XYZ file of C-alpha atoms in Angstrom:
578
model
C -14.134 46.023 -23.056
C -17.734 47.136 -24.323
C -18.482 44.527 -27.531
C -21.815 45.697 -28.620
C -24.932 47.452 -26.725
C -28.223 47.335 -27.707
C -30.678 50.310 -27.079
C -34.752 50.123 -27.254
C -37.208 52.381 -26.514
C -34.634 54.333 -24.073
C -35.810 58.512 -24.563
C -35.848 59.354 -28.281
C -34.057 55.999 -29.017
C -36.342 53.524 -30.751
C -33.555 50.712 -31.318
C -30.235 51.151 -31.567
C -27.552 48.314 -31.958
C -23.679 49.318 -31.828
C -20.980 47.588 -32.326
C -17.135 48.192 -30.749
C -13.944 47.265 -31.034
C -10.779 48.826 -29.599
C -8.914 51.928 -29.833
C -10.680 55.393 -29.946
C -14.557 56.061 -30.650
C -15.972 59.418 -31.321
C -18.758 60.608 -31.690
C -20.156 63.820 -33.036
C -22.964 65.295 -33.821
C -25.376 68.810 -33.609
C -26.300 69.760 -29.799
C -29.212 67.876 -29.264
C -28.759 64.696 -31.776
C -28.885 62.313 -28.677
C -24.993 61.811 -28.057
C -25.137 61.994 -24.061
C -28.692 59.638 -25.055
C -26.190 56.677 -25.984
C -23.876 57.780 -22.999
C -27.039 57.548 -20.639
C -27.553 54.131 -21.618
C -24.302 52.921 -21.071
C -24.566 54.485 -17.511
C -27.730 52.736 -17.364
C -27.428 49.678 -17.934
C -24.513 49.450 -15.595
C -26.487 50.883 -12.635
C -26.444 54.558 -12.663
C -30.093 56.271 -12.198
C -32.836 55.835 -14.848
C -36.644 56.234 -14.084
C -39.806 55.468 -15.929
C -39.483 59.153 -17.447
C -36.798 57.442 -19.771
C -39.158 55.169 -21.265
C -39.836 56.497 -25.052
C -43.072 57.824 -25.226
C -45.833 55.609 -26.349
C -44.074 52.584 -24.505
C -44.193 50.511 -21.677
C -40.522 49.456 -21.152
C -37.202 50.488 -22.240
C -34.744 47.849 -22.934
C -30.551 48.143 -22.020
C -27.853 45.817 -22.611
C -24.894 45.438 -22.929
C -21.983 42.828 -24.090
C -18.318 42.589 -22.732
C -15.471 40.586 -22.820
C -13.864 40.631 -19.323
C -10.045 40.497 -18.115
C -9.235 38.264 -14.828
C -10.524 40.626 -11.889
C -14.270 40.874 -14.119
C -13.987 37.199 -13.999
C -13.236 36.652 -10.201
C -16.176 39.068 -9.569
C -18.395 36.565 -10.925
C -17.046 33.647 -9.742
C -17.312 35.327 -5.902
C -21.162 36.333 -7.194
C -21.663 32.429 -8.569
C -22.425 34.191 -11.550
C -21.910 32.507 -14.861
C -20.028 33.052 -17.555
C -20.553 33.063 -21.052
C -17.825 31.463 -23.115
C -14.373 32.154 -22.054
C -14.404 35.851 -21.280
C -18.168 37.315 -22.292
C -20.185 39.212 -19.937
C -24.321 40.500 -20.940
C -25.922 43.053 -18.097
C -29.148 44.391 -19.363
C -31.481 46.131 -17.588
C -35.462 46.532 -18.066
C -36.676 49.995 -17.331
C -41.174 49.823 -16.688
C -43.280 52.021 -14.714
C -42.649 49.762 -11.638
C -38.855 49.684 -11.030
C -35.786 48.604 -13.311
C -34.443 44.953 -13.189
C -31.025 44.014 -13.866
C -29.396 40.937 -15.253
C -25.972 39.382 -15.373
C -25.594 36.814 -17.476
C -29.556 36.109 -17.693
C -29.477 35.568 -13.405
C -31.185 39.108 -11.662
C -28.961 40.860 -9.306
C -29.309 43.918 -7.420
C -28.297 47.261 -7.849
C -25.382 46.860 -5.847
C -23.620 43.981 -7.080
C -24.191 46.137 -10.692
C -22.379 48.760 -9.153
C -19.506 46.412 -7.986
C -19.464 44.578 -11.209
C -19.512 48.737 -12.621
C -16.126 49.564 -11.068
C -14.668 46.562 -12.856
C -15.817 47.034 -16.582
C -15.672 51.046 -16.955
C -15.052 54.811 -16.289
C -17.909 57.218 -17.052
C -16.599 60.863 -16.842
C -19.718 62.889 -17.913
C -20.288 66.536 -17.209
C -21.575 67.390 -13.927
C -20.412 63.085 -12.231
C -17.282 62.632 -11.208
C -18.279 58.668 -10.461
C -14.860 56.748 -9.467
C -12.208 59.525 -9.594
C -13.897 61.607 -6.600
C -13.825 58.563 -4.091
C -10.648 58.180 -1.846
C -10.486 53.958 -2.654
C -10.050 54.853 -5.904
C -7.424 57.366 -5.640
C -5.596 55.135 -3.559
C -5.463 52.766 -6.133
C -4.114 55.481 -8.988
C -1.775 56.404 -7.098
C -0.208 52.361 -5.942
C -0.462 51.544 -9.819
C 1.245 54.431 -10.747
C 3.900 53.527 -8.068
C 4.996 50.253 -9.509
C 5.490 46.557 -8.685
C 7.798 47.687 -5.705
C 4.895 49.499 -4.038
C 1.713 46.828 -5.478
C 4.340 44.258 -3.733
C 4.528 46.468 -0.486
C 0.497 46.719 -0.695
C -0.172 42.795 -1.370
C 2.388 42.375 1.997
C 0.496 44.625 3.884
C -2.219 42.893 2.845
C -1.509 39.739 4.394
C 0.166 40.728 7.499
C -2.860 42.740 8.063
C -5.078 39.169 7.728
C -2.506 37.229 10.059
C -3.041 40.269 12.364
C -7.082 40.079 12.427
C -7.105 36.532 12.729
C -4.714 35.825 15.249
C -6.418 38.919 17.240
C -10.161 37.099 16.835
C -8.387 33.647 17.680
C -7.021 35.755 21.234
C -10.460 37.286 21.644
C -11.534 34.136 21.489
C -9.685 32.429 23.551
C -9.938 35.420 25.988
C -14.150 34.966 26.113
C -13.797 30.916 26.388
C -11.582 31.680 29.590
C -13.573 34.364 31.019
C -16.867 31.745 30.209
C -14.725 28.647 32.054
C -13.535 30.606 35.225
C -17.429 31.327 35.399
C -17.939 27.545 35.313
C -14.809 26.655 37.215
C -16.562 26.639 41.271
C -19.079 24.709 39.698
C -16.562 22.458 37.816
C -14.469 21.846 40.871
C -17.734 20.636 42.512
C -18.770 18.656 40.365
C -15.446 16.609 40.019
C -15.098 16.299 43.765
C -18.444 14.600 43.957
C -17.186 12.415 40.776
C -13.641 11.567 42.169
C -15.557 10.401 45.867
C -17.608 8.355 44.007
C -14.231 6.308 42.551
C -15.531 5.423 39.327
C -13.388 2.984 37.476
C -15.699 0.027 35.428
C -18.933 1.660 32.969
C -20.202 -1.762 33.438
C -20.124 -1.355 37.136
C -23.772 -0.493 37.779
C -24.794 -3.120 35.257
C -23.006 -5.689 37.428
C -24.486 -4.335 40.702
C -28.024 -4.895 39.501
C -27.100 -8.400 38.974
C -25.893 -9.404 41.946
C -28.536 -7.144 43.920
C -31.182 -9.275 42.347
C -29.410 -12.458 43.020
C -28.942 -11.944 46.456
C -32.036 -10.784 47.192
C -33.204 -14.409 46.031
C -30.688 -16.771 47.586
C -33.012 -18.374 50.210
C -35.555 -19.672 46.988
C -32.339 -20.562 44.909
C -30.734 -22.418 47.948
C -34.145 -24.193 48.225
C -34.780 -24.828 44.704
C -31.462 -26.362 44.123
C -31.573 -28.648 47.195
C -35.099 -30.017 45.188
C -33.394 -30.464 42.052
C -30.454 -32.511 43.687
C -32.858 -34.562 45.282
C -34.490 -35.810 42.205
C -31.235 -36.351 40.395
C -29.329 -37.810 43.020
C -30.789 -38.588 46.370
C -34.415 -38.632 47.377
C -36.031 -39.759 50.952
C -39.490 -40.004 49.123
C -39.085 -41.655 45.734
C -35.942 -42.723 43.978
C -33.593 -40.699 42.583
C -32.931 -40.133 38.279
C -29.694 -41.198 39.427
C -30.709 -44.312 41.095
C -33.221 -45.309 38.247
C -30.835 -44.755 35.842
C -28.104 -46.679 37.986
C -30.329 -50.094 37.846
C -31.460 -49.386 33.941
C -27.523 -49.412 33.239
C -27.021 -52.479 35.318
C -29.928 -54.537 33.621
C -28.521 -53.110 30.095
C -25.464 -54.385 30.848
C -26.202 -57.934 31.304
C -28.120 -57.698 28.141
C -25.280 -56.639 26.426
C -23.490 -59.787 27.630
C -25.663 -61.861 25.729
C -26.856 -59.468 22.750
C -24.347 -56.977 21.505
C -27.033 -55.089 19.856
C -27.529 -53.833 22.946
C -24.251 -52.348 23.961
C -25.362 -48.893 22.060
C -27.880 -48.295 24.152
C -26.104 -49.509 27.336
C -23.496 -46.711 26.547
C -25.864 -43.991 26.307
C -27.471 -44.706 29.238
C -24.173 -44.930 31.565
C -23.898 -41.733 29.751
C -26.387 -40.183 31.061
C -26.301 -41.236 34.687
C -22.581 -40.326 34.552
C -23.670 -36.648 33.534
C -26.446 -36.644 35.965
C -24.157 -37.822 39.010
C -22.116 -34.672 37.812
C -24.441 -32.464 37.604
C -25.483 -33.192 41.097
C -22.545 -32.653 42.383
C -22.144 -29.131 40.777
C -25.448 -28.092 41.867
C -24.871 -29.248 45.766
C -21.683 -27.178 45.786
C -23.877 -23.841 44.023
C -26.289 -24.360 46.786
C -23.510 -24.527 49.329
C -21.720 -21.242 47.883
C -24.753 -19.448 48.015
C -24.265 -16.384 50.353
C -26.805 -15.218 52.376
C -25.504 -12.294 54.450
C -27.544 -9.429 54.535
C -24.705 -7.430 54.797
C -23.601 -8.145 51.468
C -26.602 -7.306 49.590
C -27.085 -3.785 51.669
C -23.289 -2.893 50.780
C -24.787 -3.585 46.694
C -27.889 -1.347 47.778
C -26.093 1.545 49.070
C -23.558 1.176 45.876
C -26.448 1.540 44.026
C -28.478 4.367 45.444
C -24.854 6.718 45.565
C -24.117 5.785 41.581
C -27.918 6.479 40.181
C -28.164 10.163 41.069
C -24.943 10.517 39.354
C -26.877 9.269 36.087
C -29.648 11.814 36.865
C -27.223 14.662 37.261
C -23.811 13.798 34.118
C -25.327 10.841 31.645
C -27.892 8.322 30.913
C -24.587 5.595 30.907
C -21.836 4.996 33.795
C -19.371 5.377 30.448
C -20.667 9.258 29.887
C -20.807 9.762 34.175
C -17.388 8.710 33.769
C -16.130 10.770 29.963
C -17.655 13.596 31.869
C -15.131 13.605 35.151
C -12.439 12.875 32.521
C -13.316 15.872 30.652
C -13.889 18.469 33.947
C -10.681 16.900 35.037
C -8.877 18.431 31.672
C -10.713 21.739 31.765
C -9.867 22.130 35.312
C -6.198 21.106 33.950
C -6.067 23.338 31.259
C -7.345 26.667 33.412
C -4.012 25.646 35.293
C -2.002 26.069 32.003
C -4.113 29.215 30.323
C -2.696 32.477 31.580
C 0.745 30.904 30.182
C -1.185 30.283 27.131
C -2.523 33.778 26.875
C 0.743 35.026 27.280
C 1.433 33.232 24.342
C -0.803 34.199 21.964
C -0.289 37.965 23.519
C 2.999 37.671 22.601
C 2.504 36.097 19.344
C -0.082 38.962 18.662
C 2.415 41.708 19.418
C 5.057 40.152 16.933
C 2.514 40.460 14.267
C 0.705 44.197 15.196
C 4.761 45.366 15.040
C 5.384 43.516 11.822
C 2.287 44.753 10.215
C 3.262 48.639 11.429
C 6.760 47.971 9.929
C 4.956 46.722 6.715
C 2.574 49.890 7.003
C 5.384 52.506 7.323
C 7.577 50.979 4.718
C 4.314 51.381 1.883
C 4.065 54.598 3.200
C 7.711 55.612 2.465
C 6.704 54.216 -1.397
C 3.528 55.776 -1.599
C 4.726 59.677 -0.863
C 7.471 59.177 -2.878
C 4.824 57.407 -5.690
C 2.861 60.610 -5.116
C 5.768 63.561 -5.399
C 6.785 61.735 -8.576
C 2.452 61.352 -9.800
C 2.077 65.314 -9.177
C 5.688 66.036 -11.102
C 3.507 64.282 -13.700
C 0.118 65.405 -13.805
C 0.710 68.924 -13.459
C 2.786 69.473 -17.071
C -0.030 67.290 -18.601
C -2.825 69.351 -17.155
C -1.539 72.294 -17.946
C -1.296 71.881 -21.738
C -5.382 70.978 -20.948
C -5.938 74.539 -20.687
C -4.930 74.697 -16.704
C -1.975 76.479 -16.624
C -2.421 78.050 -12.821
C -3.585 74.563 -11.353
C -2.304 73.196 -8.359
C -2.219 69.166 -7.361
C -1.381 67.737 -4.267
C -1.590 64.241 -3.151
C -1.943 63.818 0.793
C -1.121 61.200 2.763
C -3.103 61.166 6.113
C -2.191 58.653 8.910
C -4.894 56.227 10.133
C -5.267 52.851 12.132
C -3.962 50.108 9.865
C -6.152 48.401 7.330
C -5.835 45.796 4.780
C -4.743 48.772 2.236
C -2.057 49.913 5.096
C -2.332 53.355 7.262
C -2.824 55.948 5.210
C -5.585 57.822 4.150
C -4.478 59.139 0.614
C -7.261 62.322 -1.164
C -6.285 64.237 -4.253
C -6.184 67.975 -3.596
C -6.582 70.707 -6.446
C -7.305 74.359 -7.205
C -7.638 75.096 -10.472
C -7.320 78.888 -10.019
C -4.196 80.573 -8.172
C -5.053 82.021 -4.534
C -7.466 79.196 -4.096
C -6.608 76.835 -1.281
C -6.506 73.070 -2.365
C -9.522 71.013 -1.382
C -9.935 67.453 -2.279
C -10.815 66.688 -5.909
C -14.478 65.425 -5.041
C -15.299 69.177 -4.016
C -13.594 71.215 -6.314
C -13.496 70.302 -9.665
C -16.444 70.581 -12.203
C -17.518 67.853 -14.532
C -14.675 68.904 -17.586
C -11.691 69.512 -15.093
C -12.373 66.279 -13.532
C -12.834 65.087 -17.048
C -9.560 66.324 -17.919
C -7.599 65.047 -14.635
C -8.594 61.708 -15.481
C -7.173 62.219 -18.935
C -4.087 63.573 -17.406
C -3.811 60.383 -15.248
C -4.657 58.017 -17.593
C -2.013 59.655 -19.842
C 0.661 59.480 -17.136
C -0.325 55.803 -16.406
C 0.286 55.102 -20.133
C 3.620 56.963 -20.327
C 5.089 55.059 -17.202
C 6.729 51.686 -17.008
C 4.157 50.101 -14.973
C 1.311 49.795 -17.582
C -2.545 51.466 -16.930
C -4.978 50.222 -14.513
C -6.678 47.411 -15.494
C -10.379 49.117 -16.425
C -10.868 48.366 -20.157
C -13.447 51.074 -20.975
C -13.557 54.925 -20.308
C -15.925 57.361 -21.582
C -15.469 61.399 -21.653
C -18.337 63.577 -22.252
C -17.243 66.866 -24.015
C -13.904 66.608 -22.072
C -12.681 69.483 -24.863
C -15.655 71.971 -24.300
C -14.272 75.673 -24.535
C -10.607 74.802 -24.953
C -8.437 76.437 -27.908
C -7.383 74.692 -30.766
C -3.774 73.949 -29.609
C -5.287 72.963 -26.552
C -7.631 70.195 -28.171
C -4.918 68.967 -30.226
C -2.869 68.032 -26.882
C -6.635 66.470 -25.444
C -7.046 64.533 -29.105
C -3.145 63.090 -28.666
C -3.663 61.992 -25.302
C -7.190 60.378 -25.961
C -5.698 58.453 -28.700
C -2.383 57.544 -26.665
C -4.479 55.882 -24.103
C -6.790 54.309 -26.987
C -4.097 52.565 -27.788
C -4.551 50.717 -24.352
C -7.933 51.159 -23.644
C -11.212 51.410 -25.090
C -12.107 54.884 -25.116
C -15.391 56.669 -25.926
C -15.715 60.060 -26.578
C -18.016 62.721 -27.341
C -16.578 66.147 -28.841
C -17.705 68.926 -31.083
C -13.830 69.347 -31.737
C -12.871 68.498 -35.120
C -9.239 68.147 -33.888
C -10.280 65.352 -31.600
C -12.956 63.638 -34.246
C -9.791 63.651 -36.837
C -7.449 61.074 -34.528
C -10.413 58.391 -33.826
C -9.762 54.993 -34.497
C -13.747 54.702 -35.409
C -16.207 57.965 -36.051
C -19.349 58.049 -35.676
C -22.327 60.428 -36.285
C -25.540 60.767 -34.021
C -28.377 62.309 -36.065
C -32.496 62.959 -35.517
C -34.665 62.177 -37.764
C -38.419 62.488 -37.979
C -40.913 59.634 -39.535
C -44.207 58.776 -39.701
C -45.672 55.953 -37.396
C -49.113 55.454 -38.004
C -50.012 58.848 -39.127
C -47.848 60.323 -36.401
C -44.517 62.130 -37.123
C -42.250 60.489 -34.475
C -38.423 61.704 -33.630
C -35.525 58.904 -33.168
C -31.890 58.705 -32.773
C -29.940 57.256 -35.012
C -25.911 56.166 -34.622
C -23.508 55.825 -38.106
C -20.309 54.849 -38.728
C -18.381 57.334 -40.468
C -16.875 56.207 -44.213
C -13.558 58.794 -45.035
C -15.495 60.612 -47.264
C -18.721 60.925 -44.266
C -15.804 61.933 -42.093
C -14.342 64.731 -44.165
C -17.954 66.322 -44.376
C -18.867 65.802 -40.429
C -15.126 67.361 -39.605
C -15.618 70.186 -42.341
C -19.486 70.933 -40.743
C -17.502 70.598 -36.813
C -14.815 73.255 -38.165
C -17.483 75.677 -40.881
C -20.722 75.273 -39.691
C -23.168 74.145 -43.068
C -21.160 72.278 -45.727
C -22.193 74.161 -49.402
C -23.259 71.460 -51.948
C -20.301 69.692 -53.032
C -21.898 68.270 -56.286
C -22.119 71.785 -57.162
C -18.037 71.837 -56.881
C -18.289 74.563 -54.821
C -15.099 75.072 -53.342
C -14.862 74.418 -49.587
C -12.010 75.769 -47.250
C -13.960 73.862 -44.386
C -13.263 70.354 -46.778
C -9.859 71.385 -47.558
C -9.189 72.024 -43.411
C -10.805 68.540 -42.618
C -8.663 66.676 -45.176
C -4.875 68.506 -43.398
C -6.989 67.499 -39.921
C -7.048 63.642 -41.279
C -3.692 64.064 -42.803
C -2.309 65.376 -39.562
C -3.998 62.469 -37.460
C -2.505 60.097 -39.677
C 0.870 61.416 -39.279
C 0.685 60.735 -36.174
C -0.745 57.811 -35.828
C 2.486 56.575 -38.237
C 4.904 57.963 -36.201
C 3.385 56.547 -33.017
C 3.173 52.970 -34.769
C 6.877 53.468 -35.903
């Protein structure tokens, strides 16, 4: 719902500030006081077309905004933006009109002229002579027509809905699947190669190559180890040349010994000497059977070579590591496994697929069945309405066209009309002129309002002279219905109809006046809220033309007329309330 919106420098407005609430505004005023002014602003600021011409003269920018409090869909919008919000439920766009190009704000963050237009469909109607806006697109109608249907068919819709998501997603999951096959029979020759070169190769330890490289450089020094450890055992244990560590140590121990006999001080170090030769006799021994082991058959190391020179290219050609040479045959070996199992898989999913395109055409014929019964039942409604709108020979059809199944279902749903007899019906969009389409939406807003199922959920809507050229009974049915659906929406209107002014919930007067600014006589707009007495005189000057002085006591059959006018509205405002 529009809280307040604040005008500067916008055409003949120098600043304007208004405040709403709910129920019905009107507002009259002479041709040419700036009425459809205000109404251009609140089209402006929520996206529609403004250029630097709109800039008052003498200024460099013109200044829109706007305040609203939003319901739960005007919230979602900005949480799917990452938009903030302002308190609970408040909502600022304002817009900056210069001589470059107008920028938009939501909530202090710039957006673009199409996320204003999105945010637009959520916060208001503007039906203004010669724009149709929302009513004339299809999307729209569509969703007039499932709201007027009931939960039943906005259950059917929200079914359709999902079935039609399962659908898409299980058909891009098969697609999928269909372009990784097509992509791995491609591979497969190349696959199969691969593996067979793998598998010959019998791969088993990751540390395999690791231990090759070890032995490969042991062998290929056996002949210096053999000879080295001959020349170590000789100087532990038995040398032709010079004695042996063990043989030194043998006659230390044997001269400690006796020592100890005869000072037992000595027995410490006795020990750790017969120690020592005992470890070096055994280390002897271990090192003459390592020099016996020690194989020397060429054979063996060129078996290690070859080993070698058939598992490096293999590093070059899968992995740096023997562990990924070896990960990689396991995972050709599953691919090549799992090309085995997918036709059987795609069979699946085909299947699967199927089950879902048949439930989602079930789904789509059933909202169907609810929508052209919704939509015999809408015209049974609209037609009565419209024709006590001064449109007694018009015809209304809603058609239901059949199309490939979308997340709204299969139909393709346009409003046709003619509102003269022997004209065929066309859809609304081409046909009706800014005050018919101003009065269809009353007639569907009124029908909304008198069914079970509530009105759709846009808070705001504005009509721009929806009464021009009708009778008085005529704009007494236009003023009931306006006020009806005031009672559930905000509703702004501008008339010349003193019928219509009488039944507002809040009246107010748009007036020129002329002032001096700096020697210059300047023209602005200015908006007032009616007072009962104001209202009496602005309905008596809408019925009579010029009101006579009343502090003269003239009498006034134009005063007397507005007062039965405000005691008629209030009548049935009572009865409504009863």
């Amino acid at each position: 719902m529009l809280r307040r919106l604040r005008i500067e420098n916008f055409a003949l407005i120098e600043r304007l500030e208004w405040e709403l609430g709910e129920g019905l505004h009107i507002l009259t005023g002479e041709t040419g006081a700036g009425k459809s002014i205000i109404l251009d602003a609140v089209d402006g600021v929520l996206g529609g077309k403004v250029t630097a011409k709109a800039i008052r003269t003498g200024c460099d920018r013109a200044l829109l905004e706007a305040d609203f409090s939003l319901d739960g869909a005007g919230r979602s919008w900005l949480a799917s933006h990452q938009l903030p919000l302002l308190g609970e439920d408040m909502l600022t766009v304002s817009r900056e009109v210069t001589a470059r190009s107008p920028r938009s704000r939501v909530n202090g963050v710039v957006v673009n002229r199409q996320q204003i237009l999105e945010l637009r469909d959520h916060l208001i109607v503007i039906t203004a002579q010669g724009q149709t806006f929302l009513l004339a697109e299809e999307w729209y109608q569509r969703q007039w027509l499932d709201e007027f249907g009931g939960p039943e068919l906005q259950q059917s819709v929200q079914q359709v809905k999902q079935l039609y998501e399962r659908y898409q997603r299980h058909l891009s999951q098969l697609e999928a699947e269909r372009q990784q096959d097509r992509s791995r029979l491609q591979q497969a020759d190349l696959w199969r190669y691969q593996l067979r070169e793998l598998t010959a190769a019998d791969l088993e330890l990751p540390t395999e190559l690791e231990d090759l490289e070890r032995d490969r450089h042991r062998l290929s020094h056996t002949v210096e180890l053999q000879r080295q450890s001959y020349e170590v055992y000789e100087l532990l244990y038995q040398g032709d040349r010079a004695p042996a560590c063990a043989e030194v140590l043998g006659k230390a121990e044997g001269i400690l010994e006796a020592m100890a006999e005869v000072d037992g001080r000595v027995q410490g170090i006795w020990d750790l000497v017969a120690s020592a030769n005992a470890q070096i006799t055994e280390a002897s021994r271990q090192l003459r059977i390592y020099g016996d082991q020690l194989d020397t058959d060429p054979d063996s190391l060129e078996q290690i070579l070859s080993r070698i020179a058939q598992l490096r290219p293999l590093l070059r050609k899968y992995g740096s590591t023997l562990a990924e040479v070896i990960a990689h045959r396991d995972r050709l070996t599953a691919e090549l496994d799992h090309l085995e199992d997918f036709d059987q898989h795609l069979a699946t999913l085909e299947a699967s697929l199927e089950r879902d395109r048949a439930a989602l055409t079930a789904a789509c014929a059933h909202l169907t069945q609810l929508r052209q019964r919704s939509a015999r039942a809408l015209e049974q409604s609209v037609v009565p309405i419209l024709k006590k709108l001064a449109m007694q020979r018009v015809q209304f059809a809603v058609t239901l066209s059949p199309i490939a199944p979308t997340p709204h279902g299969g139909d393709r749903i346009v409003f046709e009309f003619s509102p003269n007899p022997g004209e065929p019906l066309q859809s609304l969009a081409a046909t009706a002129s800014g005050g018919e389409m101003s009065r269809f939406l009353l007639a569907l807003q009124t029908c909304l309002s008198q069914s079970h199922h509530g009105g759709m959920a846009l808070p705001t809507l504005v009509f721009d002279e929806i009464d021009v050229g009708v009778s008085g009974k005529v704009a007494q049915t236009i003023a009931h219905q306006l006020w009806q659906i005031g009672r559930r929406h905000q509703v702004l209107c501008v008339t010349h109809q003193p019928i219509v002014a009488a039944i507002a919930d809040h009246h107010y007067q748009v007036s020129k006046h002329v002032h001096q600014t700096d020697g210059i006589e300047r023209t602005a707009v200015h908006l007032q809220q009616l007072s009962p007495e104001a209202r009496k005189d602005e309905l008596a000057q809408l019925a009579g033309g010029d009101l006579p002085s009343r502090a003269q006591g003239t009498s006034n059959s134009a005063i007397a007329f507005a007062e039965s006018l405000l005691h008629q509205a209030n009548t049935i405002k009572a009865a409504q309330h009863r």
